[in-house]
Amino acid sequence: MVDLQGQYQGIKETVDTSIAEILESAAFINGPYVHKFQESLEQYLGVKHVIPCANGTDALQIAMMGLGLEPGDEVITADFTFAATVEVIGLLRLTPVLVDVEPDTFNIDPVAIEKAITPKTKAIVPVHLFGQAANMDAIMEIAEKHNLYVIEDNAQGIGASYTFKDGTKKKTGTIGDVASTSFFPSKNLGCYGDGGAIFTNNDELAHTIRGIVNHGMYKRYHHDVVGVNSRLDSIQAAVLLAKLPKLDGYNEARRNTAKKYNEAFEGLSGIITPVTKQGCDGICDTCDCHVFHQYTLKIEGIDRDGLVQHLQGKGIPCGVYYPIPLHLQKAYADERYNEEDFTVTNQLVKEVISLPMHTELTEDQIDFITNAVIEFVTK
Ligand SMILES: *Cc1c(COP(=O)(O)O)cnc(C)c1O
């Protein structure tokens, strides 16, 4: 599904030199690379504050702690996402409110959000799933109307932009009150271990969060709030610093692959290729509205398990993200939920399949993959 060794070859010299330097200097934690990466990412995103931390799950949790959310507060998020999003809501004893997603973009459905709002609702967590921004026009409007925080889970969307109806364009993760991202190796901007970050334009919130990531300390050994220990180490920061200048190129490579997949599957009955929204009908050459963390097909009337087996038989990896709706997971099931409110997610879990997607796919590999899919579908 990913080719991290191939990508490493392109940055090997920089990464090796930086890591050797860190080993020599022994500045493993909070060394100069962490600060340099933080500043570079702030510049790239056009956001005032980036606070690095240990992983994307921590980033979400710390964002919620920073906003002062309290037990009993309701937080609305998507039923169709990676579990980390709902996990931290549960860990903080907040009340998760899972809602359905849109059938074409797989992203949280603004109509479902609005329906789920109660006097206890405090925040909305849109996930920019598979690399495409959620409908931020509608989400920001709902948040403003009901005085709710917006926490963007940007773990899959780094480098993507969202174009508002009025034409303004912003990078995902810089739109809501605060955002989280993950630098897990397979993410669009991945390090060689675990890593994450929180973004915000709010000075006060940034200050609060900088203390939270460091045991609640704003002055050494003065613990003003309950915090956590969540740091990005220098070696990971050096890897990220080497990759950041290449991120747009990496994302373009992903888009090009998506385009070739789309072309190969055009007109194939039962195969629905990813839908790119925000005024693009397809995948344009210049736009960055989708960064294809995953290339996910919907299949209709085709035996998905059979297709998975067919591809695996040819040595082609594929993935089903996600096979079970969160509201049906043991840890998150709740009597509050009605099945009729999750018709889209319940259907998607049966129809989605993600093909290999990374920055190193060759023309031949893409042909091999698409031919294998077509062979199964048309047999
Ligand atoms: C990967 C991911 C996370 C968690 O990131 P980690 O760094 O693995 O903790 C959170 N949300 C989404 C949507 C993700 O894809």
Coordinates of C-alpha atoms and ligand atoms in Angstrom, one line a residue:
M1 CA 0.0 0.0 0.0
V2 CA 3.0 2.3 0.6
D3 CA 6.6 2.4 -0.5
L4 CA 8.6 4.1 2.2
Q5 CA 12.0 2.7 1.1
G6 CA 11.6 4.1 -2.4
Q7 CA 10.7 7.5 -1.0
Y8 CA 13.6 7.4 1.4
Q9 CA 16.1 7.1 -1.5
G10 CA 15.0 10.6 -2.6
I11 CA 15.9 12.3 0.8
K12 CA 18.5 9.8 2.0
E13 CA 21.5 12.2 2.0
T14 CA 19.7 15.0 4.0
V15 CA 18.1 12.5 6.4
D16 CA 21.3 10.6 7.1
T17 CA 23.4 13.7 7.6
S18 CA 20.8 15.2 10.0
I19 CA 20.4 12.0 12.0
A20 CA 24.2 11.6 12.3
E21 CA 24.4 15.2 13.6
I22 CA 21.6 14.5 16.2
L23 CA 23.5 11.4 17.4
E24 CA 26.6 13.5 17.8
S25 CA 25.0 16.4 19.5
A26 CA 22.7 14.1 21.7
A27 CA 19.9 16.7 21.5
F28 CA 17.3 14.0 21.2
I29 CA 14.4 15.9 22.7
N30 CA 13.4 19.5 21.9
G31 CA 16.5 19.9 19.8
P32 CA 16.9 22.6 17.1
Y33 CA 15.4 20.3 14.5
V34 CA 12.1 20.3 16.3
H35 CA 12.0 24.1 16.4
K36 CA 13.0 24.4 12.8
F37 CA 10.4 21.9 11.6
Q38 CA 7.7 23.7 13.7
E39 CA 8.6 27.0 12.1
S40 CA 8.7 25.6 8.6
L41 CA 5.3 23.9 9.0
E42 CA 3.8 27.2 10.3
Q43 CA 5.1 28.9 7.2
Y44 CA 3.9 26.2 4.8
L45 CA 0.4 26.1 6.3
G46 CA 0.0 29.8 6.9
V47 CA -1.0 29.2 10.5
K48 CA 0.3 31.1 13.5
H49 CA 1.1 28.2 15.8
V50 CA 2.2 24.6 15.3
I51 CA 2.7 22.6 18.5
P52 CA 4.5 19.3 17.8
C53 CA 3.6 16.3 19.9
A54 CA 4.0 12.5 20.0
N55 CA 1.3 11.3 17.6
G56 CA -2.0 12.2 16.0
T57 CA -4.2 10.6 18.6
D58 CA -2.4 12.7 21.3
A59 CA -2.8 15.8 19.1
L60 CA -6.6 15.3 19.1
Q61 CA -6.8 14.7 22.8
I62 CA -4.6 17.7 23.6
A63 CA -6.7 19.9 21.3
M64 CA -9.8 18.9 23.3
M65 CA -8.0 19.4 26.6
G66 CA -6.8 22.9 25.5
L67 CA -10.3 24.0 24.7
G68 CA -11.4 23.0 28.2
L69 CA -14.0 20.5 27.2
E70 CA -15.5 18.8 30.2
P71 CA -17.1 15.4 31.0
G72 CA -20.7 15.4 29.7
D73 CA -19.9 17.9 26.9
E74 CA -21.1 16.4 23.6
V75 CA -18.7 16.2 20.7
I76 CA -20.0 15.4 17.2
T77 CA -17.9 13.4 14.8
A78 CA -18.2 11.1 11.9
D79 CA -19.3 7.4 12.2
F80 CA -17.0 6.5 9.2
T81 CA -13.4 7.3 10.3
F82 CA -10.4 5.8 12.1
A83 CA -11.3 5.0 15.8
A84 CA -8.7 7.5 17.2
T85 CA -11.1 10.4 16.6
V86 CA -13.8 8.9 18.9
E87 CA -11.3 7.2 21.2
V88 CA -10.0 10.5 22.7
I89 CA -13.5 11.8 23.2
G90 CA -14.2 8.7 25.3
L91 CA -10.9 8.9 27.2
L92 CA -11.7 12.5 28.3
R93 CA -15.2 11.3 29.4
L94 CA -16.8 13.6 26.9
T95 CA -19.9 12.2 25.2
P96 CA -19.2 11.2 21.6
V97 CA -22.1 11.8 19.2
L98 CA -21.5 9.9 16.0
V99 CA -23.3 11.0 12.8
D100 CA -23.6 9.7 9.3
V101 CA -21.4 10.8 6.3
E102 CA -22.0 11.9 2.7
P103 CA -22.3 9.0 0.2
D104 CA -20.0 10.6 -2.4
T105 CA -17.1 12.2 -0.4
F106 CA -17.3 9.9 2.7
N107 CA -17.0 13.0 4.8
I108 CA -19.2 14.1 7.8
D109 CA -22.7 15.2 6.6
P110 CA -23.6 18.7 7.7
V111 CA -27.3 17.9 7.7
A112 CA -26.6 15.1 10.2
I113 CA -24.5 17.4 12.3
E114 CA -27.2 20.0 12.6
K115 CA -29.8 17.3 13.5
A116 CA -27.5 16.0 16.4
I117 CA -27.0 19.3 18.1
T118 CA -28.4 19.6 21.7
P119 CA -27.8 22.2 24.4
K120 CA -24.9 20.0 25.6
T121 CA -23.0 20.1 22.2
K122 CA -19.7 21.9 22.5
A123 CA -17.6 20.8 19.5
I124 CA -17.6 19.4 16.0
V125 CA -14.7 17.2 14.8
P126 CA -14.7 17.0 11.0
V127 CA -12.2 14.5 9.6
H128 CA -10.8 15.3 6.2
L129 CA -11.1 11.7 5.2
F130 CA -8.8 10.1 2.6
G131 CA -7.3 13.5 1.9
Q132 CA -10.3 15.6 0.9
A133 CA -11.7 18.4 3.1
A134 CA -15.1 18.0 4.7
N135 CA -17.7 20.6 3.7
M136 CA -16.2 23.5 5.7
D137 CA -18.6 26.1 4.4
A138 CA -21.5 24.4 6.0
I139 CA -19.6 23.2 9.1
M140 CA -18.2 26.7 10.0
E141 CA -21.7 28.1 9.5
I142 CA -23.3 25.6 11.8
A143 CA -20.5 26.1 14.4
E144 CA -21.0 29.9 14.3
K145 CA -24.8 29.6 14.6
H146 CA -24.6 27.3 17.6
N147 CA -21.5 28.6 19.2
L148 CA -19.5 25.4 18.8
Y149 CA -15.8 24.7 18.5
V150 CA -14.5 23.2 15.4
I151 CA -11.5 20.7 15.8
E152 CA -10.3 19.5 12.4
D153 CA -8.8 16.0 12.3
N154 CA -6.3 16.6 9.5
A155 CA -4.3 13.3 9.9
Q156 CA -5.2 12.3 6.3
G157 CA -5.4 15.8 4.7
I158 CA -2.1 17.6 5.2
G159 CA -1.3 19.7 2.2
A160 CA -4.9 19.8 0.9
S161 CA -6.8 23.1 0.6
Y162 CA -10.4 24.0 0.9
T163 CA -12.0 26.6 -1.4
F164 CA -14.9 28.4 0.2
K165 CA -18.0 29.5 -1.7
D166 CA -16.7 33.1 -1.7
G167 CA -13.5 32.0 -3.4
T168 CA -11.2 32.2 -0.4
K169 CA -8.9 29.3 -0.1
K170 CA -7.3 27.9 3.1
K171 CA -5.2 24.9 3.9
T172 CA -7.0 22.1 5.8
G173 CA -6.2 22.3 9.5
T174 CA -6.2 26.1 9.5
I175 CA -9.9 26.7 9.2
G176 CA -11.4 25.7 12.6
D177 CA -10.4 26.7 16.1
V178 CA -7.8 24.1 16.3
A179 CA -6.6 21.1 14.3
S180 CA -4.6 17.9 14.8
T181 CA -2.4 15.9 12.4
S182 CA -0.4 12.7 12.5
F183 CA 3.1 12.0 11.1
F184 CA 2.6 8.2 11.2
P185 CA 5.0 6.8 8.5
S186 CA 2.2 6.0 6.0
K187 CA 0.5 9.5 6.2
N188 CA 1.1 12.0 3.4
L189 CA 3.7 13.6 5.6
G190 CA 5.1 10.8 7.6
C191 CA 8.2 10.4 9.8
Y192 CA 10.1 7.2 10.7
G193 CA 8.3 6.5 14.0
D194 CA 5.4 8.3 15.7
G195 CA 4.7 12.0 15.5
G196 CA 1.9 14.5 15.5
A197 CA 1.1 18.2 15.8
I198 CA -1.6 20.6 16.8
F199 CA -2.3 23.8 14.7
T200 CA -4.1 26.9 15.8
N201 CA -4.3 30.7 15.0
N202 CA -5.4 31.4 18.6
D203 CA -2.4 32.7 20.7
E204 CA -4.0 32.0 24.0
L205 CA -5.0 28.5 23.1
A206 CA -1.5 27.8 21.7
H207 CA 0.0 28.9 25.0
T208 CA -2.4 26.6 26.9
I209 CA -1.5 23.7 24.7
R210 CA 2.3 24.3 24.9
G211 CA 1.9 23.7 28.7
I212 CA -0.4 20.7 28.3
V213 CA 2.0 18.8 26.1
N214 CA 4.7 19.3 28.8
H215 CA 3.1 18.1 32.0
G216 CA 1.0 21.2 32.4
M217 CA 4.2 23.3 33.0
Y218 CA 4.5 26.9 31.9
K219 CA 7.4 27.5 34.2
R220 CA 9.8 24.7 35.0
Y221 CA 8.4 22.5 37.9
H222 CA 5.3 24.7 38.2
H223 CA 2.4 22.5 37.2
D224 CA -0.6 24.8 36.6
V225 CA -2.9 22.4 34.8
V226 CA -3.1 18.6 34.4
G227 CA -1.0 17.9 31.3
V228 CA 0.5 15.0 29.5
N229 CA 3.9 14.0 28.2
S230 CA 3.7 14.3 24.4
R231 CA 6.8 15.2 22.4
L232 CA 8.1 15.0 18.9
D233 CA 11.7 13.8 19.0
S234 CA 14.6 15.4 17.1
I235 CA 15.2 12.5 14.8
Q236 CA 11.5 12.5 13.6
A237 CA 11.6 16.3 13.2
A238 CA 14.7 16.0 11.0
V239 CA 12.9 13.5 8.8
L240 CA 9.9 15.7 8.5
L241 CA 12.0 18.7 7.8
A242 CA 13.6 16.9 4.9
K243 CA 10.2 15.8 3.6
L244 CA 8.2 19.1 4.0
P245 CA 9.7 20.8 1.0
K246 CA 8.6 17.8 -1.1
L247 CA 5.1 17.5 0.3
D248 CA 3.4 19.3 -2.6
G249 CA 5.3 17.2 -5.0
Y250 CA 4.4 14.0 -3.1
N251 CA 0.7 15.0 -3.1
E252 CA 0.9 15.8 -6.8
A253 CA 2.3 12.3 -7.5
R254 CA -0.7 10.9 -5.5
R255 CA -3.1 13.0 -7.6
N256 CA -1.5 11.8 -10.8
T257 CA -1.9 8.2 -9.7
A258 CA -5.5 8.9 -8.8
K259 CA -6.1 10.4 -12.3
K260 CA -4.6 7.3 -14.0
Y261 CA -6.8 5.0 -11.9
N262 CA -9.8 7.1 -12.7
E263 CA -9.1 7.0 -16.4
A264 CA -8.6 3.2 -16.4
F265 CA -11.9 2.6 -14.6
E266 CA -14.0 5.1 -16.6
G267 CA -17.3 3.7 -17.7
L268 CA -16.7 0.4 -15.9
S269 CA -20.1 -0.7 -14.5
G270 CA -20.2 -1.3 -10.7
I271 CA -17.1 0.8 -10.0
I272 CA -17.5 4.3 -8.6
T273 CA -14.3 6.3 -8.6
P274 CA -13.6 9.0 -5.9
V275 CA -15.6 12.2 -6.1
T276 CA -13.7 15.4 -5.9
K277 CA -15.9 18.3 -4.7
Q278 CA -15.4 22.0 -4.2
G279 CA -16.2 23.1 -7.7
C280 CA -13.9 20.5 -9.4
D281 CA -15.7 18.0 -11.5
G282 CA -12.8 15.7 -11.6
I283 CA -9.2 15.9 -10.7
C284 CA -7.7 19.0 -12.2
D285 CA -4.0 19.5 -12.9
T286 CA -3.5 22.4 -10.6
C287 CA -5.9 22.1 -7.8
D288 CA -5.1 20.8 -4.3
C289 CA -8.6 20.0 -3.1
H290 CA -7.7 16.3 -2.7
V291 CA -4.4 14.8 -1.6
F292 CA -5.5 11.2 -1.8
H293 CA -4.2 9.8 1.4
Q294 CA -6.3 6.8 0.2
Y295 CA -7.7 6.1 -3.3
T296 CA -11.0 4.5 -2.4
L297 CA -13.4 3.0 -4.8
K298 CA -17.1 2.1 -4.1
I299 CA -18.1 -1.1 -5.7
E300 CA -21.8 -2.0 -6.4
G301 CA -23.0 -5.4 -7.2
I302 CA -19.4 -6.8 -7.1
D303 CA -18.2 -9.4 -4.6
R304 CA -15.8 -7.4 -2.6
D305 CA -14.2 -10.2 -0.7
G306 CA -13.7 -12.0 -4.1
L307 CA -12.0 -8.8 -5.5
V308 CA -9.7 -8.5 -2.4
Q309 CA -8.7 -12.2 -2.8
H310 CA -8.2 -11.8 -6.6
L311 CA -5.9 -8.8 -6.0
Q312 CA -4.0 -10.5 -3.2
G313 CA -3.6 -13.5 -5.4
K314 CA -1.6 -11.3 -7.8
G315 CA 0.4 -9.8 -5.0
I316 CA -1.5 -6.5 -5.0
P317 CA -2.2 -5.2 -1.6
C318 CA -5.5 -3.5 -0.9
G319 CA -7.4 -2.2 2.1
V320 CA -10.9 -1.9 3.5
Y321 CA -11.1 1.4 5.3
Y322 CA -13.2 1.1 7.3
P323 CA -15.0 -2.3 7.7
I324 CA -17.1 -1.5 10.7
P325 CA -19.0 1.7 11.5
L326 CA -17.8 3.2 14.8
H327 CA -21.3 3.2 16.3
L328 CA -21.3 -0.6 16.0
Q329 CA -17.9 -1.1 17.6
K330 CA -18.2 -2.6 21.1
A331 CA -16.3 0.2 22.7
Y332 CA -18.6 2.9 21.2
A333 CA -22.0 1.3 20.7
D334 CA -24.7 3.1 22.6
E335 CA -28.5 2.8 23.0
R336 CA -28.8 6.4 21.9
Y337 CA -28.0 5.4 18.3
N338 CA -30.7 4.4 15.7
E339 CA -29.7 2.4 12.7
E340 CA -31.8 4.5 10.4
D341 CA -29.5 7.4 11.1
F342 CA -26.5 5.6 9.7
T343 CA -27.7 4.3 6.3
V344 CA -24.8 5.7 4.4
T345 CA -22.0 4.4 6.7
N346 CA -23.7 1.0 7.0
Q347 CA -23.7 0.8 3.2
L348 CA -20.1 2.2 2.7
V349 CA -18.5 -0.4 5.0
K350 CA -19.8 -3.1 2.5
E351 CA -18.7 -1.2 -0.7
V352 CA -15.4 0.5 -0.1
I353 CA -12.0 -0.8 -1.2
S354 CA -8.7 1.2 -1.3
L355 CA -6.0 0.5 -3.8
P356 CA -2.3 1.1 -3.4
M357 CA -1.6 4.8 -3.1
H358 CA 1.8 6.4 -2.5
T359 CA 4.4 8.6 -4.1
E360 CA 6.5 5.9 -5.9
L361 CA 3.9 4.1 -8.0
T362 CA 5.1 3.5 -11.5
E363 CA 3.1 3.5 -14.7
D364 CA 3.6 -0.2 -15.0
Q365 CA 2.4 -0.9 -11.5
I366 CA -0.7 1.2 -12.0
D367 CA -1.5 -0.7 -15.2
F368 CA -0.9 -4.0 -13.5
I369 CA -3.3 -3.0 -10.6
T370 CA -6.0 -1.5 -12.8
N371 CA -5.9 -4.5 -15.2
A372 CA -6.3 -6.9 -12.3
V373 CA -9.4 -5.0 -11.1
I374 CA -10.9 -4.8 -14.6
E375 CA -10.2 -8.5 -15.1
F376 CA -12.2 -9.4 -12.0
V377 CA -15.0 -7.0 -12.7
T378 CA -15.6 -7.9 -16.3
K379 CA -15.1 -11.7 -16.0
Ligands
LIG1 C1 -3.9 8.2 11.6 C2 -5.1 8.9 12.1 C3 -5.2 9.3 13.5 C4 -4.2 9.0 14.5 O1 -2.9 9.2 14.3 P1 -1.7 8.5 15.1 O2 -0.5 9.3 14.8 O3 -1.6 7.1 14.6 O4 -2.1 8.5 16.6 C5 -6.3 10.1 13.8 N1 -7.3 10.3 13.0 C6 -7.2 9.9 11.7 C7 -8.3 10.2 10.8 C8 -6.1 9.1 11.2 O5 -6.1 8.7 10.0

